[in-house]
Tab-separated table of C-alpha atoms and ligand atoms in Angstrom:
chain	number	residue	atom	x	y	z
A	1	UNK	CA	-32.340	-34.508	34.863
A	2	UNK	CA	-35.362	-33.953	34.875
A	3	UNK	CA	-35.449	-32.939	38.398
A	4	UNK	CA	-32.130	-30.607	38.266
A	5	UNK	CA	-33.785	-28.943	35.038
A	6	UNK	CA	-36.928	-28.433	37.049
A	7	UNK	CA	-35.591	-26.497	39.937
A	8	UNK	CA	-33.247	-24.591	37.297
A	9	UNK	CA	-36.284	-22.714	35.627
A	10	UNK	CA	-38.728	-22.178	39.180
A	11	UNK	CA	-35.151	-20.729	39.877
A	12	UNK	CA	-35.079	-18.062	36.304
A	13	UNK	CA	-38.660	-17.691	36.174
A	14	UNK	CA	-38.705	-16.417	40.272
A	15	UNK	CA	-35.384	-13.838	39.110
A	16	UNK	CA	-36.865	-12.448	35.764
A	17	UNK	CA	-39.948	-11.881	37.678
A	18	UNK	CA	-38.359	-9.859	40.526
A	19	UNK	CA	-36.523	-8.086	37.689
A	20	UNK	CA	-39.644	-6.906	36.320
A	21	UNK	CA	-40.467	-3.817	36.545
A	22	UNK	CA	-43.187	-2.624	38.707
A	23	UNK	CA	-46.923	-2.229	37.281
A	24	UNK	CA	-47.680	0.431	40.005
A	25	UNK	CA	-44.707	2.578	37.727
A	26	UNK	CA	-47.204	2.282	35.198
A	27	UNK	CA	-50.569	3.333	35.590
A	28	UNK	CA	-51.985	4.046	32.792
A	29	UNK	CA	-51.089	0.672	31.551
A	30	UNK	CA	-52.412	-1.341	35.063
A	31	UNK	CA	-56.253	0.813	33.744
A	32	UNK	CA	-55.666	-0.657	30.362
A	33	UNK	CA	-55.272	-4.827	31.851
A	34	UNK	CA	-58.392	-3.650	34.608
A	35	UNK	CA	-60.379	-2.955	31.114
A	36	UNK	CA	-59.319	-5.543	29.291
A	37	UNK	CA	-59.797	-7.905	32.937
A	38	UNK	CA	-64.066	-6.567	32.549
A	39	UNK	CA	-63.907	-7.673	29.532
A	40	UNK	CA	-62.772	-10.968	29.578
A	41	UNK	CA	-64.540	-11.593	32.442
A	42	UNK	CA	-68.499	-11.468	29.959
A	43	UNK	CA	-68.136	-13.352	26.851
A	44	UNK	CA	-71.119	-11.443	25.170
A	45	UNK	CA	-69.109	-7.877	26.721
A	46	UNK	CA	-66.125	-9.379	25.337
A	47	UNK	CA	-68.374	-10.538	22.077
A	48	UNK	CA	-69.302	-6.743	21.661
A	49	UNK	CA	-66.277	-5.410	22.482
A	50	UNK	CA	-64.304	-7.680	19.455
A	51	UNK	CA	-67.068	-6.906	16.244
A	52	UNK	CA	-67.260	-2.570	17.603
A	53	UNK	CA	-63.017	-2.717	17.042
A	54	UNK	CA	-63.632	-4.128	14.367
A	55	UNK	CA	-65.923	-1.607	12.833
A	56	UNK	CA	-63.852	1.745	13.628
A	57	UNK	CA	-62.516	2.208	11.043
A	58	UNK	CA	-64.878	2.851	9.051
A	59	UNK	CA	-67.108	5.363	11.369
A	60	UNK	CA	-67.168	8.722	9.697
A	61	UNK	CA	-68.128	10.584	12.664
A	62	UNK	CA	-68.379	10.288	16.139
A	63	UNK	CA	-71.689	10.528	16.207
A	64	UNK	CA	-71.363	7.890	13.974
A	65	UNK	CA	-68.901	5.791	15.908
A	66	UNK	CA	-71.504	6.408	19.551
A	67	UNK	CA	-73.884	4.836	17.442
A	68	UNK	CA	-72.408	1.015	16.337
A	69	UNK	CA	-70.752	1.420	20.181
A	70	UNK	CA	-74.497	1.711	21.696
A	71	UNK	CA	-75.424	-0.937	18.848
A	72	UNK	CA	-73.433	-3.335	20.176
A	73	UNK	CA	-73.293	-3.205	23.819
A	74	UNK	CA	-76.988	-3.797	23.922
A	75	UNK	CA	-76.407	-7.231	22.714
A	76	UNK	CA	-74.997	-7.405	26.181
A	77	UNK	CA	-76.895	-10.228	28.095
A	78	UNK	CA	-76.971	-8.305	32.039
A	79	UNK	CA	-75.399	-4.628	31.380
A	80	UNK	CA	-73.234	-3.488	34.256
A	81	UNK	CA	-74.325	-0.082	35.783
A	82	UNK	CA	-71.452	1.467	33.792
A	83	UNK	CA	-72.500	0.493	30.695
A	84	UNK	CA	-76.256	1.312	31.276
A	85	UNK	CA	-75.490	4.884	31.839
A	86	UNK	CA	-73.307	5.154	28.775
A	87	UNK	CA	-76.103	3.972	26.947
A	88	UNK	CA	-78.692	6.792	27.947
A	89	UNK	CA	-75.679	9.306	27.919
A	90	UNK	CA	-76.392	7.790	23.711
A	91	UNK	CA	-80.271	8.072	23.841
A	92	UNK	CA	-79.302	11.838	22.301
A	93	UNK	CA	-76.497	13.826	19.867
A	94	UNK	CA	-74.856	15.860	21.927
A	95	UNK	CA	-74.259	12.354	24.824
A	96	UNK	CA	-74.019	10.755	21.904
A	97	UNK	CA	-71.216	12.881	20.186
A	98	UNK	CA	-69.362	12.695	24.027
A	99	UNK	CA	-69.425	9.086	23.471
A	100	UNK	CA	-67.949	8.639	20.400
A	101	UNK	CA	-64.750	10.992	21.206
A	102	UNK	CA	-64.508	8.703	24.629
A	103	UNK	CA	-64.825	5.709	22.378
A	104	UNK	CA	-62.113	6.422	20.132
A	105	UNK	CA	-59.520	7.342	22.274
A	106	UNK	CA	-60.145	4.587	24.656
A	107	UNK	CA	-59.648	2.409	21.222
A	108	UNK	CA	-57.013	4.855	20.169
A	109	UNK	CA	-55.190	4.509	23.923
A	110	UNK	CA	-55.075	1.232	23.332
A	111	UNK	CA	-54.202	0.794	19.855
A	112	UNK	CA	-50.975	2.631	20.695
A	113	UNK	CA	-50.227	0.068	23.341
A	114	UNK	CA	-49.241	-2.205	20.081
A	115	UNK	CA	-49.048	-0.053	17.715
A	116	UNK	CA	-45.828	2.226	17.898
A	117	UNK	CA	-46.385	4.676	15.432
A	118	UNK	CA	-47.111	4.864	11.532
A	119	UNK	CA	-44.165	4.262	9.853
A	120	UNK	CA	-40.722	3.415	10.869
A	121	UNK	CA	-39.469	7.092	10.244
A	122	UNK	CA	-41.488	7.927	12.936
A	123	UNK	CA	-40.216	5.272	15.367
A	124	UNK	CA	-37.155	5.889	14.864
A	125	UNK	CA	-35.989	7.590	18.310
A	126	UNK	CA	-37.843	4.420	19.865
A	127	UNK	CA	-35.946	1.966	18.189
A	128	UNK	CA	-32.764	3.539	19.180
A	129	UNK	CA	-33.494	4.048	22.737
A	130	UNK	CA	-34.268	0.075	22.979
A	131	UNK	CA	-31.004	-0.618	21.612
A	132	UNK	CA	-29.145	1.940	24.112
A	133	UNK	CA	-31.233	0.477	26.968
A	134	UNK	CA	-29.780	-3.660	25.745
A	135	UNK	CA	-32.825	-4.193	23.340
A	136	UNK	CA	-32.589	-5.550	19.658
A	137	UNK	CA	-35.760	-5.417	17.661
A	138	UNK	CA	-37.954	-6.338	14.782
A	139	UNK	CA	-40.199	-3.998	13.175
A	140	UNK	CA	-43.538	-5.327	11.299
A	141	UNK	CA	-45.161	-2.669	8.601
A	142	UNK	CA	-48.892	-3.625	9.505
A	143	UNK	CA	-51.062	-3.831	6.251
A	144	UNK	CA	-55.158	-4.508	4.903
A	145	UNK	CA	-55.042	-7.863	2.994
A	146	UNK	CA	-53.624	-7.774	-0.725
A	147	UNK	CA	-56.679	-7.935	-2.512
A	148	UNK	CA	-54.293	-6.566	-6.220
A	149	UNK	CA	-50.600	-7.267	-8.147
A	150	UNK	CA	-50.887	-3.205	-7.118
A	151	UNK	CA	-51.487	-3.456	-3.240
A	152	UNK	CA	-48.476	-6.516	-3.420
A	153	UNK	CA	-46.008	-3.759	-5.548
A	154	UNK	CA	-46.746	-0.476	-2.708
A	155	UNK	CA	-46.522	-3.626	-0.044
A	156	UNK	CA	-42.684	-4.827	-0.839
A	157	UNK	CA	-41.985	-1.059	-1.535
A	158	UNK	CA	-43.336	0.349	1.982
A	159	UNK	CA	-40.434	-3.098	3.403
A	160	UNK	CA	-37.941	-2.172	0.870
A	161	UNK	CA	-37.585	1.604	2.246
A	162	UNK	CA	-38.522	0.220	5.755
A	163	UNK	CA	-34.776	-2.071	5.199
A	164	UNK	CA	-33.580	1.075	4.667
A	165	UNK	CA	-34.648	3.233	6.873
A	166	UNK	CA	-33.544	0.421	9.572
A	167	UNK	CA	-30.276	0.519	8.092
A	168	UNK	CA	-29.806	3.895	8.409
A	169	UNK	CA	-31.630	4.189	12.148
A	170	UNK	CA	-29.131	1.372	13.382
A	171	UNK	CA	-25.902	2.753	11.714
A	172	UNK	CA	-23.447	4.084	14.445
A	173	UNK	CA	-25.362	3.545	18.206
A	174	UNK	CA	-22.951	2.056	20.239
A	175	UNK	CA	-22.129	-1.537	20.253
A	176	UNK	CA	-24.541	-3.994	22.295
A	177	UNK	CA	-22.025	-7.109	21.769
A	178	UNK	CA	-24.793	-9.450	23.262
A	179	UNK	CA	-27.599	-8.479	21.156
A	180	UNK	CA	-25.185	-8.560	17.587
A	181	UNK	CA	-23.146	-11.700	17.868
A	182	UNK	CA	-23.615	-15.236	19.436
A	183	UNK	CA	-22.089	-18.763	18.073
A	184	UNK	CA	-22.827	-18.476	14.740
A	185	UNK	CA	-21.213	-14.959	13.896
A	186	UNK	CA	-22.860	-11.680	13.691
A	187	UNK	CA	-26.003	-10.786	13.938
A	188	UNK	CA	-27.636	-8.195	11.616
A	189	UNK	CA	-29.127	-5.104	13.813
A	190	UNK	CA	-31.580	-3.713	11.158
A	191	UNK	CA	-34.864	-7.323	11.125
A	192	UNK	CA	-37.701	-5.992	8.918
A	193	UNK	CA	-40.837	-9.421	9.888
A	194	UNK	CA	-42.781	-9.802	6.526
A	195	UNK	CA	-45.892	-11.638	5.837
A	196	UNK	CA	-45.773	-13.288	2.505
A	197	UNK	CA	-50.209	-12.977	2.047
A	198	UNK	CA	-49.059	-8.675	1.455
A	199	UNK	CA	-47.239	-9.467	-0.923
A	200	UNK	CA	-49.906	-11.315	-3.348
A	201	UNK	CA	-53.053	-11.394	-3.961
A	202	UNK	CA	-53.218	-14.969	-5.157
A	203	UNK	CA	-52.108	-16.851	-2.318
A	204	UNK	CA	-54.722	-19.674	-2.670
A	205	UNK	CA	-54.515	-22.978	-0.888
A	206	UNK	CA	-56.429	-24.681	-3.541
A	207	UNK	CA	-53.771	-23.559	-6.161
A	208	UNK	CA	-51.079	-22.146	-3.888
A	209	UNK	CA	-48.091	-22.407	-7.048
A	210	UNK	CA	-49.407	-19.304	-8.712
A	211	UNK	CA	-49.908	-17.588	-5.403
A	212	UNK	CA	-46.145	-19.081	-4.316
A	213	UNK	CA	-43.857	-17.731	-7.763
A	214	UNK	CA	-45.699	-14.179	-7.936
A	215	UNK	CA	-44.710	-14.159	-3.901
A	216	UNK	CA	-41.407	-15.532	-4.669
A	217	UNK	CA	-41.193	-12.665	-7.292
A	218	UNK	CA	-41.483	-9.595	-4.785
A	219	UNK	CA	-39.204	-11.430	-2.105
A	220	UNK	CA	-36.461	-11.372	-4.075
A	221	UNK	CA	-36.540	-7.751	-4.833
A	222	UNK	CA	-36.869	-7.825	-0.887
A	223	UNK	CA	-33.565	-10.122	0.035
A	224	UNK	CA	-31.493	-8.723	-2.811
A	225	UNK	CA	-31.919	-5.268	-0.804
A	226	UNK	CA	-31.565	-7.207	3.176
A	227	UNK	CA	-28.793	-9.035	1.726
A	228	UNK	CA	-26.655	-5.602	0.871
A	229	UNK	CA	-27.312	-3.980	3.702
A	230	UNK	CA	-27.522	-6.965	5.557
A	231	UNK	CA	-30.408	-6.732	7.392
A	232	UNK	CA	-32.336	-9.790	8.447
A	233	UNK	CA	-35.468	-10.824	6.825
A	234	UNK	CA	-37.920	-12.320	9.007
A	235	UNK	CA	-41.488	-14.416	7.524
A	236	UNK	CA	-43.975	-14.267	9.519
A	237	UNK	CA	-46.245	-16.888	9.934
A	238	UNK	CA	-50.131	-16.069	9.812
A	239	UNK	CA	-53.121	-18.800	9.642
A	240	UNK	CA	-52.887	-22.987	8.490
A	241	UNK	CA	-54.134	-22.419	4.920
A	242	UNK	CA	-50.837	-20.842	3.812
A	243	UNK	CA	-48.602	-22.569	6.294
A	244	UNK	CA	-47.252	-24.370	3.072
A	245	UNK	CA	-47.198	-21.895	0.699
A	246	UNK	CA	-45.675	-19.507	2.970
A	247	UNK	CA	-42.449	-22.143	4.057
A	248	UNK	CA	-41.922	-23.337	-0.003
A	249	UNK	CA	-41.343	-19.819	-0.947
A	250	UNK	CA	-39.155	-19.277	1.793
A	251	UNK	CA	-36.888	-22.283	1.803
A	252	UNK	CA	-37.133	-21.945	-2.103
A	253	UNK	CA	-35.947	-18.677	-2.316
A	254	UNK	CA	-32.715	-19.294	-0.128
A	255	UNK	CA	-32.023	-22.331	-2.367
A	256	UNK	CA	-31.474	-20.408	-5.019
A	257	UNK	CA	-27.325	-20.043	-5.436
A	258	UNK	CA	-27.266	-16.542	-5.717
A	259	UNK	CA	-29.125	-16.068	-1.625
A	260	UNK	CA	-26.634	-18.860	0.131
A	261	UNK	CA	-24.044	-16.087	1.170
A	262	UNK	CA	-26.794	-14.730	2.336
A	263	UNK	CA	-29.195	-12.575	4.216
A	264	UNK	CA	-29.857	-13.762	7.221
A	265	UNK	CA	-33.491	-15.062	7.115
A	266	UNK	CA	-36.044	-16.466	9.336
A	267	UNK	CA	-38.936	-18.625	9.329
A	268	UNK	CA	-41.667	-19.108	11.903
A	269	UNK	CA	-42.499	-22.510	14.206
A	270	UNK	CA	-46.191	-22.520	15.589
A	271	UNK	CA	-45.743	-25.171	18.484
A	272	UNK	CA	-49.874	-24.803	18.935
A	273	UNK	CA	-50.364	-27.190	15.892
A	274	UNK	CA	-50.533	-30.694	16.245
A	275	UNK	CA	-48.704	-31.650	13.176
A	276	UNK	CA	-45.041	-28.498	14.024
A	277	UNK	CA	-42.926	-31.198	15.268
A	278	UNK	CA	-42.935	-32.518	11.887
A	279	UNK	CA	-43.216	-29.787	10.038
A	280	UNK	CA	-40.218	-28.687	12.494
A	281	UNK	CA	-38.293	-32.198	11.127
A	282	UNK	CA	-38.711	-30.674	7.430
A	283	UNK	CA	-37.165	-27.382	8.749
A	284	UNK	CA	-33.600	-29.220	9.967
A	285	UNK	CA	-33.571	-31.799	7.320
A	286	UNK	CA	-33.230	-28.615	4.740
A	287	UNK	CA	-31.069	-26.789	7.161
A	288	UNK	CA	-28.639	-28.972	7.209
A	289	UNK	CA	-28.807	-29.899	3.770
A	290	UNK	CA	-28.138	-26.216	2.856
A	291	UNK	CA	-25.151	-25.105	5.449
A	292	UNK	CA	-25.285	-21.288	4.956
A	293	UNK	CA	-22.538	-18.248	7.145
A	294	UNK	CA	-26.539	-17.382	8.607
A	295	UNK	CA	-27.885	-20.265	9.941
A	296	UNK	CA	-32.176	-19.668	9.141
A	297	UNK	CA	-33.641	-18.342	12.492
A	298	UNK	CA	-36.516	-20.635	13.625
A	299	UNK	CA	-38.567	-18.308	15.793
A	300	UNK	CA	-41.164	-20.564	18.026
A	301	UNK	CA	-44.237	-19.372	19.005
A	302	UNK	CA	-46.880	-20.798	20.000
A	303	UNK	CA	-50.061	-19.226	17.248
A	304	UNK	CA	-52.243	-16.365	17.013
A	305	UNK	CA	-55.077	-17.923	15.198
A	306	UNK	CA	-55.814	-20.392	17.231
A	307	UNK	CA	-59.895	-19.412	17.226
A	308	UNK	CA	-59.526	-19.004	13.893
A	309	UNK	CA	-58.379	-22.531	14.011
A	310	UNK	CA	-60.320	-23.866	15.977
A	311	UNK	CA	-63.913	-22.392	14.068
A	312	UNK	CA	-62.764	-22.922	10.230
A	313	UNK	CA	-62.460	-26.788	11.113
A	314	UNK	CA	-65.716	-26.687	12.831
A	315	UNK	CA	-67.560	-24.911	9.930
A	316	UNK	CA	-65.986	-27.727	7.793
A	317	UNK	CA	-66.018	-30.359	9.744
A	318	UNK	CA	-62.349	-31.007	10.181
A	319	UNK	CA	-60.385	-32.476	12.750
A	320	UNK	CA	-58.846	-29.181	14.252
A	321	UNK	CA	-55.377	-28.597	13.341
A	322	UNK	CA	-54.421	-26.809	16.933
A	323	UNK	CA	-53.893	-28.289	20.583
A	324	UNK	CA	-56.997	-27.713	22.283
A	325	UNK	CA	-55.381	-28.218	25.539
A	326	UNK	CA	-53.845	-25.618	26.817
A	327	UNK	CA	-51.217	-28.168	28.463
A	328	UNK	CA	-50.459	-30.259	25.640
A	329	UNK	CA	-50.299	-26.966	24.124
A	330	UNK	CA	-47.473	-25.585	26.517
A	331	UNK	CA	-45.709	-29.380	26.272
A	332	UNK	CA	-45.397	-29.237	22.928
A	333	UNK	CA	-43.535	-25.334	22.657
A	334	UNK	CA	-41.117	-27.035	25.633
A	335	UNK	CA	-40.256	-30.224	23.641
A	336	UNK	CA	-39.826	-28.209	20.127
A	337	UNK	CA	-37.919	-25.720	21.965
A	338	UNK	CA	-35.577	-28.618	23.308
A	339	UNK	CA	-35.372	-29.905	20.283
A	340	UNK	CA	-34.466	-26.597	18.110
A	341	UNK	CA	-31.887	-26.153	20.464
A	342	UNK	CA	-30.793	-29.504	20.605
A	343	UNK	CA	-30.382	-29.061	16.620
A	344	UNK	CA	-27.520	-25.553	16.806
A	345	UNK	CA	-25.601	-24.780	14.723
A	346	UNK	CA	-28.171	-26.004	11.822
A	347	UNK	CA	-30.490	-23.149	13.001
A	348	UNK	CA	-30.134	-20.648	15.288
A	349	UNK	CA	-32.812	-21.139	17.702
A	350	UNK	CA	-35.835	-17.850	18.493
A	351	UNK	CA	-38.240	-18.294	21.304
A	352	UNK	CA	-41.369	-16.013	20.945
A	353	UNK	CA	-43.669	-16.220	24.328
A	354	UNK	CA	-45.177	-13.748	26.983
A	355	UNK	CA	-45.312	-17.195	29.185
A	356	UNK	CA	-42.955	-17.338	31.970
A	357	UNK	CA	-42.878	-20.769	32.116
A	358	UNK	CA	-42.338	-21.585	28.858
A	359	UNK	CA	-39.186	-18.914	28.360
A	360	UNK	CA	-37.340	-20.295	31.804
A	361	UNK	CA	-37.593	-23.203	30.636
A	362	UNK	CA	-35.658	-22.223	27.136
A	363	UNK	CA	-33.146	-20.315	29.473
A	364	UNK	CA	-32.186	-23.430	32.126
A	365	UNK	CA	-32.582	-25.813	29.570
A	366	UNK	CA	-30.008	-24.458	27.138
A	367	UNK	CA	-27.696	-23.533	30.105
A	368	UNK	CA	-27.741	-26.851	30.918
A	369	UNK	CA	-26.861	-28.860	28.516
A	370	UNK	CA	-23.627	-26.195	28.380
A	371	UNK	CA	-25.249	-23.883	25.930
A	372	UNK	CA	-23.936	-20.098	25.945
A	373	UNK	CA	-26.470	-16.872	27.292
A	374	UNK	CA	-25.998	-15.524	23.842
A	375	UNK	CA	-27.106	-17.915	21.810
A	376	UNK	CA	-30.584	-18.145	22.722
A	377	UNK	CA	-32.424	-15.258	20.977
A	378	UNK	CA	-35.874	-14.348	23.502
A	379	UNK	CA	-38.724	-12.198	21.687
A	380	UNK	CA	-42.184	-10.551	22.730
A	381	UNK	CA	-44.535	-8.155	21.424
A	382	UNK	CA	-44.504	-5.055	21.746
A	383	UNK	CA	-47.378	-3.774	24.704
A	384	UNK	CA	-47.573	-7.384	25.600
A	385	UNK	CA	-43.958	-8.276	26.757
A	386	UNK	CA	-42.595	-4.644	28.141
A	387	UNK	CA	-41.735	-6.076	31.476
A	388	UNK	CA	-40.651	-9.152	30.530
A	389	UNK	CA	-38.286	-7.166	27.218
A	390	UNK	CA	-36.670	-4.901	30.532
A	391	UNK	CA	-36.162	-8.159	33.307
A	392	UNK	CA	-34.622	-10.133	29.828
A	393	UNK	CA	-31.996	-6.830	29.485
A	394	UNK	CA	-31.842	-6.309	32.726
A	395	UNK	CA	-29.855	-9.804	33.151
A	396	UNK	CA	-28.040	-9.697	29.366
A	397	UNK	CA	-30.101	-12.130	27.723
A	398	UNK	CA	-29.929	-11.471	24.249
A	399	UNK	CA	-34.265	-10.038	23.265
A	400	UNK	CA	-35.836	-8.571	20.697
A	401	UNK	CA	-39.155	-6.793	20.587
A	402	UNK	CA	-41.737	-7.274	17.907
A	403	UNK	CA	-42.524	-3.523	17.299
A	404	UNK	CA	-45.849	-3.094	14.711
A	405	UNK	CA	-46.054	-0.091	12.649
A	406	UNK	CA	-49.193	1.252	10.606
A	407	UNK	CA	-52.541	2.869	10.908
A	408	UNK	CA	-55.267	2.317	13.291
A	409	UNK	CA	-57.577	1.714	10.109
A	410	UNK	CA	-54.613	-1.225	8.764
A	411	UNK	CA	-53.954	-2.111	12.328
A	412	UNK	CA	-57.365	-3.421	12.943
A	413	UNK	CA	-56.662	-7.345	12.116
A	414	UNK	CA	-53.721	-7.145	15.080
A	415	UNK	CA	-55.184	-4.843	17.329
A	416	UNK	CA	-57.886	-7.418	17.390
A	417	UNK	CA	-56.240	-10.896	18.072
A	418	UNK	CA	-54.112	-9.034	20.541
A	419	UNK	CA	-56.982	-8.534	22.850
A	420	UNK	CA	-58.450	-12.043	22.142
A	421	UNK	CA	-54.750	-13.144	23.562
A	422	UNK	CA	-55.392	-11.338	26.076
A	423	UNK	CA	-58.499	-12.214	27.270
A	424	UNK	CA	-58.587	-15.863	26.633
A	425	UNK	CA	-59.619	-17.468	30.411
A	426	UNK	CA	-56.178	-19.282	29.322
A	427	UNK	CA	-53.677	-17.316	28.681
A	428	UNK	CA	-50.704	-16.750	30.898
A	429	UNK	CA	-50.882	-12.629	30.881
A	430	UNK	CA	-54.732	-13.145	31.241
A	431	UNK	CA	-53.616	-16.070	34.618
A	432	UNK	CA	-50.797	-13.497	35.663
A	433	UNK	CA	-53.465	-10.175	35.542
A	434	UNK	CA	-55.918	-12.732	37.993
A	435	UNK	CA	-53.345	-12.425	40.726
A	436	UNK	CA	-52.143	-16.220	39.877
A	437	UNK	CA	-48.989	-17.156	42.296
A	438	UNK	CA	-45.880	-17.237	40.420
A	439	UNK	CA	-44.471	-20.707	41.960
A	440	UNK	CA	-48.180	-21.816	40.660
A	441	UNK	CA	-47.221	-20.572	36.702
A	442	UNK	CA	-44.320	-21.778	36.553
A	443	UNK	CA	-44.985	-25.894	37.397
A	444	UNK	CA	-43.946	-27.962	34.400
A	445	UNK	CA	-47.643	-27.920	31.963
B	501	FAD	C1	-41.909	-12.085	18.593
B	501	FAD	C2	-42.765	-12.192	18.655
B	501	FAD	C3	-43.767	-12.975	17.270
B	501	FAD	C4	-44.632	-13.310	16.837
B	501	FAD	N1	-45.259	-13.725	15.170
B	501	FAD	C5	-45.378	-14.465	15.034
B	501	FAD	C6	-45.946	-15.161	14.095
B	501	FAD	O1	-45.078	-14.772	13.004
B	501	FAD	N2	-47.235	-16.204	13.532
B	501	FAD	C7	-48.087	-16.180	14.850
B	501	FAD	O2	-48.831	-16.938	14.532
B	501	FAD	N3	-47.932	-16.223	15.628
B	501	FAD	C8	-46.725	-15.245	16.413
B	501	FAD	N4	-46.376	-14.956	17.324
B	501	FAD	C9	-47.754	-14.566	18.242
B	501	FAD	C10	-47.739	-15.880	19.046
B	501	FAD	O3	-48.035	-17.073	18.617
B	501	FAD	C11	-49.010	-15.357	20.749
B	501	FAD	O4	-48.127	-14.234	20.947
B	501	FAD	C12	-48.388	-17.012	21.371
B	501	FAD	O5	-49.113	-17.500	21.106
B	501	FAD	C13	-49.040	-15.947	22.819
B	501	FAD	O6	-48.253	-16.675	23.300
B	501	FAD	P1	-47.562	-17.088	24.780
B	501	FAD	O7	-46.669	-17.700	25.111
B	501	FAD	O8	-46.881	-15.613	24.705
B	501	FAD	O9	-48.346	-16.924	26.207
B	501	FAD	P2	-49.768	-18.016	26.948
B	501	FAD	O10	-50.445	-17.969	27.268
B	501	FAD	O11	-48.431	-19.034	27.506
B	501	FAD	O12	-50.105	-18.841	25.507
B	501	FAD	C14	-51.639	-18.716	24.897
B	501	FAD	C15	-51.118	-19.453	24.039
B	501	FAD	O13	-51.591	-21.252	23.851
B	501	FAD	C16	-52.678	-21.460	22.883
B	501	FAD	N5	-54.081	-21.740	23.623
B	501	FAD	C17	-54.705	-20.816	23.678
B	501	FAD	N6	-55.808	-21.857	24.282
B	501	FAD	C18	-55.790	-23.038	24.335
B	501	FAD	C19	-56.393	-24.574	24.355
B	501	FAD	N7	-57.359	-24.190	24.982
B	501	FAD	N8	-55.136	-25.267	23.312
B	501	FAD	C20	-54.167	-24.713	23.153
B	501	FAD	N9	-53.930	-24.315	22.687
B	501	FAD	C21	-54.008	-23.264	23.275
B	501	FAD	C22	-53.235	-19.968	21.505
B	501	FAD	O14	-51.541	-20.466	20.230
B	501	FAD	C23	-52.780	-18.822	22.635
B	501	FAD	O15	-51.768	-18.056	21.580
B	501	FAD	C24	-45.188	-13.720	17.966
B	501	FAD	C25	-45.159	-13.787	19.007
B	501	FAD	C26	-43.930	-12.830	19.159
B	501	FAD	C27	-44.137	-12.353	21.232
């Protein structure tokens, strides 16, 4: 069985790689990748760039921007010649303005690769075009940290507006059977990803109940509207300090009798957490006790806050809650994938990854155990998984692309997480950009 699975994984991995559009057709993207690659080679340059990206939204003028850029770059230990040249340019005021303009354009250019527009309305055309190409989406509204009840209300209102907008966008589009029906029944077209931390200013690990109640009140309104519009609501997972509260909010909400019929809802499981297998058992137990016409969707990811969790644990002298060995994390991801696929129809399964091995493993195991392709959803992030998205759609698999919308200022935290992920040495995309052989990337972790 294990040998057959491995053979299938290699086969599917090769087929997907062959179906990916060539990088040469995206010259600008290839340029970005080279820039990201350069950043990943030098730790101090990488740190300087991250600090710079953080302050860009606070800069008031190009001169200001260039001053920040040069002060960050001045901290880089060994500067390659282009950096030396940039620092010399910045010695005069006109030089600083020119450098500032170039830096601002660069940050915007990279940001637009990940952040598709400022509002759901602005990206309506793109959402429709993806659907026509066989790609479903989930929209994420980027926001700054929620510090007041007013900000939480505003975020909830933006979510309501987005749900209405998305329901309108997807009405009247041609049928795409692979995207809108599986063995459990119809799958909503409109899909919104929501952050519980943005729905309340009160979410604190030391006093979770208050924040949970506050978030629940706002989430309830969203769930009612999603149900009315037959839309899907997906609750993202953030750092570990809010994990238990987020899950409690979602499961408490869905346990209310009025939400037993709907809406379709989903949660996220982070495989980088050592205790994720127990977390999954908790979710499965709840799902078995609460059968729903729209089974709870579980989106399995590795986790986007790895650096944060490691640093936080070290600072407090706590044991790290995340795996520190990438292969162990990947093995856990595969074990959780199998456990989830075996647990259907109690849950619907979505695998969120850009790692060809992790994705091919999910497809192969599903097929080997008699599952239909339509009973597995594969999810990617806009900007990072574009080629994989096209390859999956071309092979008729169910793919959903996560599309963040918002302005550059509120998108900065998102952008930094994506940059960290993309330039981490052990990341699949980084290995691939470095030219690692496909067969090497497909071996069992
Ligand atoms: C549609 C979608 C939705 C998402 N939603 C969420 C969400 O709600 N919450 C969330 O946290 N993330 C979310 N993510 C982000 C996801 O966690 C990252 O994209 C993912 O971690 C990258 O993994 P990969 O399989 O694509 O790449 P890979 O390169 O295979 O894995 C990279 C990941 O491995 C882990 N890792 C890195 N180094 C080590 C190490 N030394 N030891 C152990 N583990 C390590 C980290 O999690 C890192 O991000 C989402 C992703 C997608 C595609």
